Structures are given as C-alpha cells and as structure tokens.
PDB file of C-alpha atoms in Angstrom:
ATOM      1  CA  MET A   1       0.000   0.000   0.000  1.00 53.00           C
ATOM      2  CA  ASP A   2       1.252   3.488  -0.859  1.00 79.00           C
ATOM      3  CA  ASN A   3       3.042   5.215   2.043  1.00 85.00           C
ATOM      4  CA  ILE A   4       1.373   8.529   1.251  1.00 88.00           C
ATOM      5  CA  PHE A   5      -2.066   6.933   1.476  1.00 89.00           C
ATOM      6  CA  ILE A   6      -1.197   5.261   4.808  1.00 92.00           C
ATOM      7  CA  SER A   7       0.095   8.573   6.176  1.00 92.00           C
ATOM      8  CA  PHE A   8      -3.072  10.312   4.998  1.00 95.00           C
ATOM      9  CA  VAL A   9      -5.338   7.760   6.692  1.00 95.00           C
ATOM     10  CA  LEU A  10      -3.371   7.888   9.959  1.00 96.00           C
ATOM     11  CA  LEU A  11      -3.273  11.680  10.028  1.00 97.00           C
ATOM     12  CA  THR A  12      -6.977  11.867   9.221  1.00 97.00           C
ATOM     13  CA  PHE A  13      -7.719   9.553  12.154  1.00 97.00           C
ATOM     14  CA  PHE A  14      -5.379  11.575  14.404  1.00 97.00           C
ATOM     15  CA  SER A  15      -7.027  14.837  13.312  1.00 98.00           C
ATOM     16  CA  TYR A  16     -10.508  13.519  14.083  1.00 98.00           C
ATOM     17  CA  LEU A  17      -9.457  12.329  17.556  1.00 98.00           C
ATOM     18  CA  ILE A  18      -7.774  15.664  18.327  1.00 97.00           C
ATOM     19  CA  GLY A  19     -10.904  17.467  17.202  1.00 98.00           C
ATOM     20  CA  SER A  20     -13.120  15.211  19.303  1.00 97.00           C
ATOM     21  CA  GLY A  21     -11.523  16.253  22.576  1.00 97.00           C
ATOM     22  CA  ASN A  22     -13.536  19.153  24.001  1.00 97.00           C
ATOM     23  CA  SER A  23     -11.496  21.499  26.172  1.00 95.00           C
ATOM     24  CA  SER A  24     -14.503  23.321  27.642  1.00 96.00           C
ATOM     25  CA  ILE A  25     -15.989  20.080  28.978  1.00 96.00           C
ATOM     26  CA  ILE A  26     -12.640  18.679  30.163  1.00 96.00           C
ATOM     27  CA  LEU A  27     -11.450  21.873  31.889  1.00 95.00           C
ATOM     28  CA  SER A  28     -14.869  22.471  33.461  1.00 94.00           C
ATOM     29  CA  ARG A  29     -14.670  19.010  35.025  1.00 95.00           C
ATOM     30  CA  ILE A  30     -11.109  19.568  36.229  1.00 95.00           C
ATOM     31  CA  LEU A  31     -12.083  22.920  37.787  1.00 93.00           C
ATOM     32  CA  LYS A  32     -15.310  21.396  39.184  1.00 92.00           C
ATOM     33  CA  MET A  33     -17.462  23.845  37.251  1.00 92.00           C
ATOM     34  CA  GLN A  34     -20.883  23.191  35.766  1.00 93.00           C
ATOM     35  CA  ASP A  35     -20.904  21.317  32.472  1.00 93.00           C
ATOM     36  CA  PRO A  36     -21.202  23.963  29.690  1.00 94.00           C
ATOM     37  CA  ARG A  37     -23.811  21.763  28.013  1.00 94.00           C
ATOM     38  CA  ASN A  38     -26.171  22.502  30.919  1.00 92.00           C
ATOM     39  CA  TYR A  39     -26.346  26.309  30.863  1.00 91.00           C
ATOM     40  CA  GLY A  40     -26.487  29.320  28.552  1.00 83.00           C
ATOM     41  CA  SER A  41     -26.539  28.250  24.919  1.00 84.00           C
ATOM     42  CA  LYS A  42     -25.656  24.698  26.037  1.00 89.00           C
ATOM     43  CA  ASN A  43     -22.843  24.794  23.489  1.00 90.00           C
ATOM     44  CA  PRO A  44     -19.514  23.441  24.788  1.00 93.00           C
ATOM     45  CA  GLY A  45     -17.344  26.267  23.556  1.00 91.00           C
ATOM     46  CA  ALA A  46     -15.448  29.381  24.597  1.00 93.00           C
ATOM     47  CA  THR A  47     -18.376  31.779  24.070  1.00 90.00           C
ATOM     48  CA  ASN A  48     -20.613  29.849  26.454  1.00 90.00           C
ATOM     49  CA  ILE A  49     -17.814  29.589  29.043  1.00 92.00           C
ATOM     50  CA  LEU A  50     -17.499  33.384  28.815  1.00 90.00           C
ATOM     51  CA  ARG A  51     -21.049  33.602  30.156  1.00 86.00           C
ATOM     52  CA  THR A  52     -19.714  32.364  33.512  1.00 87.00           C
ATOM     53  CA  GLY A  53     -17.541  35.476  33.725  1.00 85.00           C
ATOM     54  CA  ASN A  54     -14.338  33.422  33.674  1.00 91.00           C
ATOM     55  CA  LYS A  55     -12.513  35.284  30.890  1.00 93.00           C
ATOM     56  CA  ILE A  56      -9.191  33.497  31.423  1.00 95.00           C
ATOM     57  CA  LEU A  57     -10.790  30.074  31.065  1.00 95.00           C
ATOM     58  CA  ALA A  58     -12.760  31.217  27.990  1.00 94.00           C
ATOM     59  CA  ALA A  59      -9.570  32.564  26.381  1.00 95.00           C
ATOM     60  CA  THR A  60      -7.719  29.334  27.209  1.00 97.00           C
ATOM     61  CA  ILE A  61     -10.445  27.245  25.589  1.00 97.00           C
ATOM     62  CA  LEU A  62     -10.466  29.521  22.542  1.00 97.00           C
ATOM     63  CA  VAL A  63      -6.706  29.039  22.073  1.00 97.00           C
ATOM     64  CA  ILE A  64      -6.963  25.258  22.530  1.00 98.00           C
ATOM     65  CA  ASP A  65      -9.821  25.037  20.014  1.00 98.00           C
ATOM     66  CA  ILE A  66      -7.829  27.047  17.473  1.00 98.00           C
ATOM     67  CA  LEU A  67      -4.809  24.785  18.010  1.00 98.00           C
ATOM     68  CA  LYS A  68      -6.986  21.708  17.409  1.00 98.00           C
ATOM     69  CA  GLY A  69      -7.484  22.900  13.841  1.00 98.00           C
ATOM     70  CA  LEU A  70      -4.044  24.421  13.367  1.00 98.00           C
ATOM     71  CA  LEU A  71      -1.727  21.624  14.523  1.00 98.00           C
ATOM     72  CA  PRO A  72      -3.049  18.763  12.331  1.00 98.00           C
ATOM     73  CA  VAL A  73      -2.677  21.023   9.279  1.00 98.00           C
ATOM     74  CA  LEU A  74       0.891  21.995  10.158  1.00 97.00           C
ATOM     75  CA  ILE A  75       1.764  18.328  10.685  1.00 97.00           C
ATOM     76  CA  ALA A  76       0.129  17.479   7.340  1.00 97.00           C
ATOM     77  CA  TYR A  77       2.312  20.062   5.590  1.00 96.00           C
ATOM     78  CA  TYR A  78       5.321  18.069   6.797  1.00 93.00           C
ATOM     79  CA  PHE A  79       4.070  14.905   5.088  1.00 92.00           C
ATOM     80  CA  PHE A  80       2.252  16.136   1.984  1.00 93.00           C
ATOM     81  CA  GLU A  81       2.704  18.581  -0.865  1.00 90.00           C
ATOM     82  CA  ASN A  82      -0.861  18.126  -2.096  1.00 91.00           C
ATOM     83  CA  LYS A  83      -2.934  20.987  -0.627  1.00 93.00           C
ATOM     84  CA  PHE A  84      -6.128  18.989  -1.131  1.00 93.00           C
ATOM     85  CA  TYR A  85      -4.920  16.340   1.359  1.00 95.00           C
ATOM     86  CA  ILE A  86      -3.835  19.017   3.816  1.00 97.00           C
ATOM     87  CA  GLN A  87      -7.161  20.817   3.575  1.00 97.00           C
ATOM     88  CA  ILE A  88      -9.108  17.610   4.205  1.00 97.00           C
ATOM     89  CA  ILE A  89      -7.074  16.841   7.338  1.00 98.00           C
ATOM     90  CA  GLY A  90      -7.859  20.315   8.692  1.00 98.00           C
ATOM     91  CA  ILE A  91     -11.555  19.937   7.964  1.00 98.00           C
ATOM     92  CA  ILE A  92     -11.638  16.527   9.649  1.00 98.00           C
ATOM     93  CA  ALA A  93     -10.480  18.177  12.891  1.00 98.00           C
ATOM     94  CA  VAL A  94     -13.531  20.465  12.666  1.00 98.00           C
ATOM     95  CA  ILE A  95     -15.788  17.473  12.018  1.00 98.00           C
ATOM     96  CA  GLY A  96     -14.315  15.857  15.127  1.00 98.00           C
ATOM     97  CA  HIS A  97     -15.122  18.965  17.163  1.00 98.00           C
ATOM     98  CA  ILE A  98     -18.695  19.134  15.874  1.00 97.00           C
ATOM     99  CA  PHE A  99     -19.359  15.367  15.899  1.00 97.00           C
ATOM    100  CA  PRO A 100     -17.006  14.016  18.613  1.00 97.00           C
ATOM    101  CA  ILE A 101     -16.795  10.293  19.192  1.00 97.00           C
ATOM    102  CA  PHE A 102     -16.170  10.936  22.908  1.00 95.00           C
ATOM    103  CA  TYR A 103     -19.478  12.786  23.444  1.00 95.00           C
ATOM    104  CA  SER A 104     -22.016  10.764  21.471  1.00 94.00           C
ATOM    105  CA  PHE A 105     -21.251  12.779  18.314  1.00 95.00           C
ATOM    106  CA  SER A 106     -22.706  15.945  19.856  1.00 93.00           C
ATOM    107  CA  GLY A 107     -20.129  18.717  20.138  1.00 95.00           C
ATOM    108  CA  GLY A 108     -19.509  22.402  19.546  1.00 95.00           C
ATOM    109  CA  LYS A 109     -20.076  24.589  16.515  1.00 96.00           C
ATOM    110  CA  GLY A 110     -16.534  24.341  15.186  1.00 96.00           C
ATOM    111  CA  VAL A 111     -15.847  28.040  14.599  1.00 97.00           C
ATOM    112  CA  ALA A 112     -12.509  28.379  16.426  1.00 97.00           C
ATOM    113  CA  THR A 113     -11.261  24.987  15.232  1.00 98.00           C
ATOM    114  CA  ALA A 114     -12.205  25.839  11.649  1.00 98.00           C
ATOM    115  CA  LEU A 115     -10.412  29.200  11.873  1.00 98.00           C
ATOM    116  CA  GLY A 116      -7.351  27.383  13.223  1.00 98.00           C
ATOM    117  CA  GLY A 117      -7.468  24.975  10.288  1.00 98.00           C
ATOM    118  CA  VAL A 118      -7.740  27.808   7.766  1.00 98.00           C
ATOM    119  CA  LEU A 119      -4.881  29.699   9.450  1.00 98.00           C
ATOM    120  CA  GLY A 120      -2.690  26.609   9.182  1.00 98.00           C
ATOM    121  CA  PHE A 121      -3.675  25.995   5.581  1.00 98.00           C
ATOM    122  CA  ASP A 122      -3.138  29.580   4.424  1.00 98.00           C
ATOM    123  CA  LEU A 123      -2.062  32.254   6.903  1.00 98.00           C
ATOM    124  CA  VAL A 124      -3.311  35.160   4.792  1.00 98.00           C
ATOM    125  CA  LEU A 125      -6.675  33.517   4.114  1.00 98.00           C
ATOM    126  CA  GLY A 126      -7.003  32.704   7.810  1.00 98.00           C
ATOM    127  CA  LEU A 127      -6.174  36.256   8.853  1.00 98.00           C
ATOM    128  CA  ILE A 128      -8.748  37.633   6.405  1.00 98.00           C
ATOM    129  CA  CYS A 129     -11.372  35.358   7.983  1.00 98.00           C
ATOM    130  CA  LEU A 130     -10.279  36.379  11.484  1.00 97.00           C
ATOM    131  CA  ILE A 131     -10.489  40.063  10.571  1.00 98.00           C
ATOM    132  CA  THR A 132     -13.970  39.475   9.109  1.00 98.00           C
ATOM    133  CA  TRP A 133     -15.041  37.887  12.403  1.00 98.00           C
ATOM    134  CA  LEU A 134     -13.556  40.713  14.484  1.00 97.00           C
ATOM    135  CA  ILE A 135     -15.074  43.503  12.377  1.00 98.00           C
ATOM    136  CA  THR A 136     -18.532  41.898  12.460  1.00 98.00           C
ATOM    137  CA  ALA A 137     -18.248  41.303  16.210  1.00 96.00           C
ATOM    138  CA  TYR A 138     -17.151  44.912  16.783  1.00 96.00           C
ATOM    139  CA  LEU A 139     -20.005  46.330  14.712  1.00 97.00           C
ATOM    140  CA  PHE A 140     -22.852  44.093  15.893  1.00 97.00           C
ATOM    141  CA  ARG A 141     -21.634  42.423  19.135  1.00 95.00           C
ATOM    142  CA  TYR A 142     -22.991  39.004  18.172  1.00 95.00           C
ATOM    143  CA  SER A 143     -20.580  36.053  18.192  1.00 94.00           C
ATOM    144  CA  ALA A 144     -22.959  33.871  16.170  1.00 96.00           C
ATOM    145  CA  LEU A 145     -23.497  36.542  13.515  1.00 97.00           C
ATOM    146  CA  SER A 146     -19.734  37.002  13.237  1.00 98.00           C
ATOM    147  CA  ALA A 147     -19.311  33.282  12.609  1.00 97.00           C
ATOM    148  CA  ILE A 148     -22.135  33.183  10.059  1.00 98.00           C
ATOM    149  CA  VAL A 149     -20.757  36.161   8.122  1.00 98.00           C
ATOM    150  CA  THR A 150     -17.187  34.805   8.226  1.00 98.00           C
ATOM    151  CA  PHE A 151     -18.110  31.376   6.920  1.00 98.00           C
ATOM    152  CA  THR A 152     -20.439  32.834   4.319  1.00 98.00           C
ATOM    153  CA  PHE A 153     -17.448  34.679   2.892  1.00 98.00           C
ATOM    154  CA  LEU A 154     -14.870  31.878   3.376  1.00 98.00           C
ATOM    155  CA  PRO A 155     -15.673  30.089   0.052  1.00 98.00           C
ATOM    156  CA  ILE A 156     -15.588  33.450  -1.748  1.00 98.00           C
ATOM    157  CA  TYR A 157     -12.228  34.351  -0.208  1.00 98.00           C
ATOM    158  CA  SER A 158     -10.996  30.862  -1.081  1.00 98.00           C
ATOM    159  CA  TRP A 159     -11.997  31.194  -4.730  1.00 98.00           C
ATOM    160  CA  PHE A 160     -10.262  34.547  -5.164  1.00 97.00           C
ATOM    161  CA  SER A 161      -7.171  33.174  -3.381  1.00 96.00           C
ATOM    162  CA  TYR A 162      -6.800  29.939  -5.362  1.00 95.00           C
ATOM    163  CA  GLU A 163      -9.343  29.879  -8.203  1.00 94.00           C
ATOM    164  CA  SER A 164      -9.563  26.176  -7.428  1.00 96.00           C
ATOM    165  CA  LEU A 165     -12.920  24.420  -7.596  1.00 97.00           C
ATOM    166  CA  ALA A 166     -11.657  21.593  -5.356  1.00 96.00           C
ATOM    167  CA  ILE A 167     -10.373  23.848  -2.557  1.00 97.00           C
ATOM    168  CA  THR A 168     -13.372  26.181  -2.758  1.00 98.00           C
ATOM    169  CA  SER A 169     -15.830  23.257  -2.750  1.00 97.00           C
ATOM    170  CA  LEU A 170     -14.301  21.809   0.421  1.00 98.00           C
ATOM    171  CA  TYR A 171     -14.485  25.150   2.193  1.00 98.00           C
ATOM    172  CA  LEU A 172     -18.042  25.608   0.932  1.00 98.00           C
ATOM    173  CA  ALA A 173     -18.981  22.247   2.471  1.00 98.00           C
ATOM    174  CA  LEU A 174     -17.252  23.224   5.728  1.00 98.00           C
ATOM    175  CA  SER A 175     -19.066  26.569   5.778  1.00 98.00           C
ATOM    176  CA  ILE A 176     -22.444  24.910   5.253  1.00 98.00           C
ATOM    177  CA  VAL A 177     -21.852  22.593   8.221  1.00 98.00           C
ATOM    178  CA  VAL A 178     -20.666  25.410  10.512  1.00 98.00           C
ATOM    179  CA  ILE A 179     -23.543  27.708   9.538  1.00 98.00           C
ATOM    180  CA  TYR A 180     -26.040  24.848   9.942  1.00 97.00           C
ATOM    181  CA  LYS A 181     -24.797  24.364  13.509  1.00 96.00           C
ATOM    182  CA  HIS A 182     -25.883  27.974  14.109  1.00 97.00           C
ATOM    183  CA  LYS A 183     -29.496  27.370  13.063  1.00 96.00           C
ATOM    184  CA  LYS A 184     -30.787  28.118  16.568  1.00 95.00           C
ATOM    185  CA  ASN A 185     -28.707  31.300  16.692  1.00 95.00           C
ATOM    186  CA  ILE A 186     -30.115  32.362  13.316  1.00 97.00           C
ATOM    187  CA  LYS A 187     -33.630  31.973  14.691  1.00 96.00           C
ATOM    188  CA  ASN A 188     -32.656  33.968  17.796  1.00 95.00           C
ATOM    189  CA  LEU A 189     -31.114  36.711  15.662  1.00 96.00           C
ATOM    190  CA  ILE A 190     -34.288  36.983  13.582  1.00 96.00           C
ATOM    191  CA  ASN A 191     -36.393  37.173  16.761  1.00 96.00           C
ATOM    192  CA  ASN A 192     -33.951  39.606  18.427  1.00 94.00           C
ATOM    193  CA  GLU A 193     -33.306  37.081  21.209  1.00 93.00           C
ATOM    194  CA  GLU A 194     -29.609  36.393  20.642  1.00 93.00           C
ATOM    195  CA  THR A 195     -27.264  37.275  23.516  1.00 88.00           C
ATOM    196  CA  LYS A 196     -24.667  39.910  22.677  1.00 90.00           C
ATOM    197  CA  ILE A 197     -20.959  39.598  23.438  1.00 85.00           C
ATOM    198  CA  GLY A 198     -20.252  41.029  26.876  1.00 71.00           C
TER     199      GLY A 198
END
C-alpha cells in the first residue's frame, strides 16, 4: 500500500481524535465547574464559558480550540505537498469537534477549530477570515453573527485566493456545516433574542 495513502489515513484519524476532545468540557470538570452543556446556549465552547464570567478560562479554551485545527494542518504540511490532502485533514479536525466520538457525536459549533485549520492551511486567508469575524463582532456584538458572516465569505475568499474548484468546494462544504450548527442562533437573531458579546 502506498506510504502517502497510509500517512493520509493515519493523520486523518489523528485529526478527528484531536478534534473530538472538548477542552470546555474537560477543563470544566477539572475545575469542578458546571458542564457547559447545561447552561447558557448549552454549546460546549469558549463563548458559552465566557457567560460564567471566567474570561481566562474562555480565552484558554479559545486558544486550545484554534490549536486543534491548526496543529493537524501543520503536521500534514510536513508529510504532503498536495494541498487537497492538507485541507481535508484540517476539515476533519472540525468534524471531530462538531461530531465528537467521545461525546455521542454531539459537540460544539466548530468556529474556532475551523479558523485554526484555515490559518494553518493559508495564513493570509485565515487572517482575512479572522479580521472578518472581528469587524462583524465589533459592529454588531454578536458572536454567532460574526461566525455566520465569516463562513459565508470563506468560500468566496478561497476562490479569489486559489481559483480552485476543489479547494473552494471543500471550504463551501465546511461553511455549510458550521452555519447549519448555528441554526438556533439564526432563529434567535431573527427574533432579536440572541445574547450579545459582553
């Protein structure tokens, strides 16, 4: 069997497992805090942890979630030259975060992990997405809206960066999944019931 294929399979499996570990749930247990799935938005992520007022913990979880997407991609760059393989490995980490094997396939929304994966894949593209998130958050103060806007534009940014149907299609699929995970937030935004940042 081809060594590249074996490496791809192993790294894909590794990426999914890394993505499946949820830092907000794990750290909340270690610190004997309430499970983030039982309060606020019930989403096990940094934004929901921020609702407890623990900014340091929320920032720590945000960094860990970004690294979950970033590290598998950087490792993949060591093994592969094919950007398509590298992109898939990054996306698999996001799938692990959203559908984790350790938590009955019910996880977070994948925003930070996806941004980490994009940053690892293409630093400039990732920074453009991060700036889009920050500008939207600054203007409207909604974390969910910032994510929705960012991942709406990700496939467009990707196309102008690479003019590659394969790369753009993968990021389009990723964006659809991430935005779908925000369906409740979309309803809340429409009904003016979404909680603002801060």
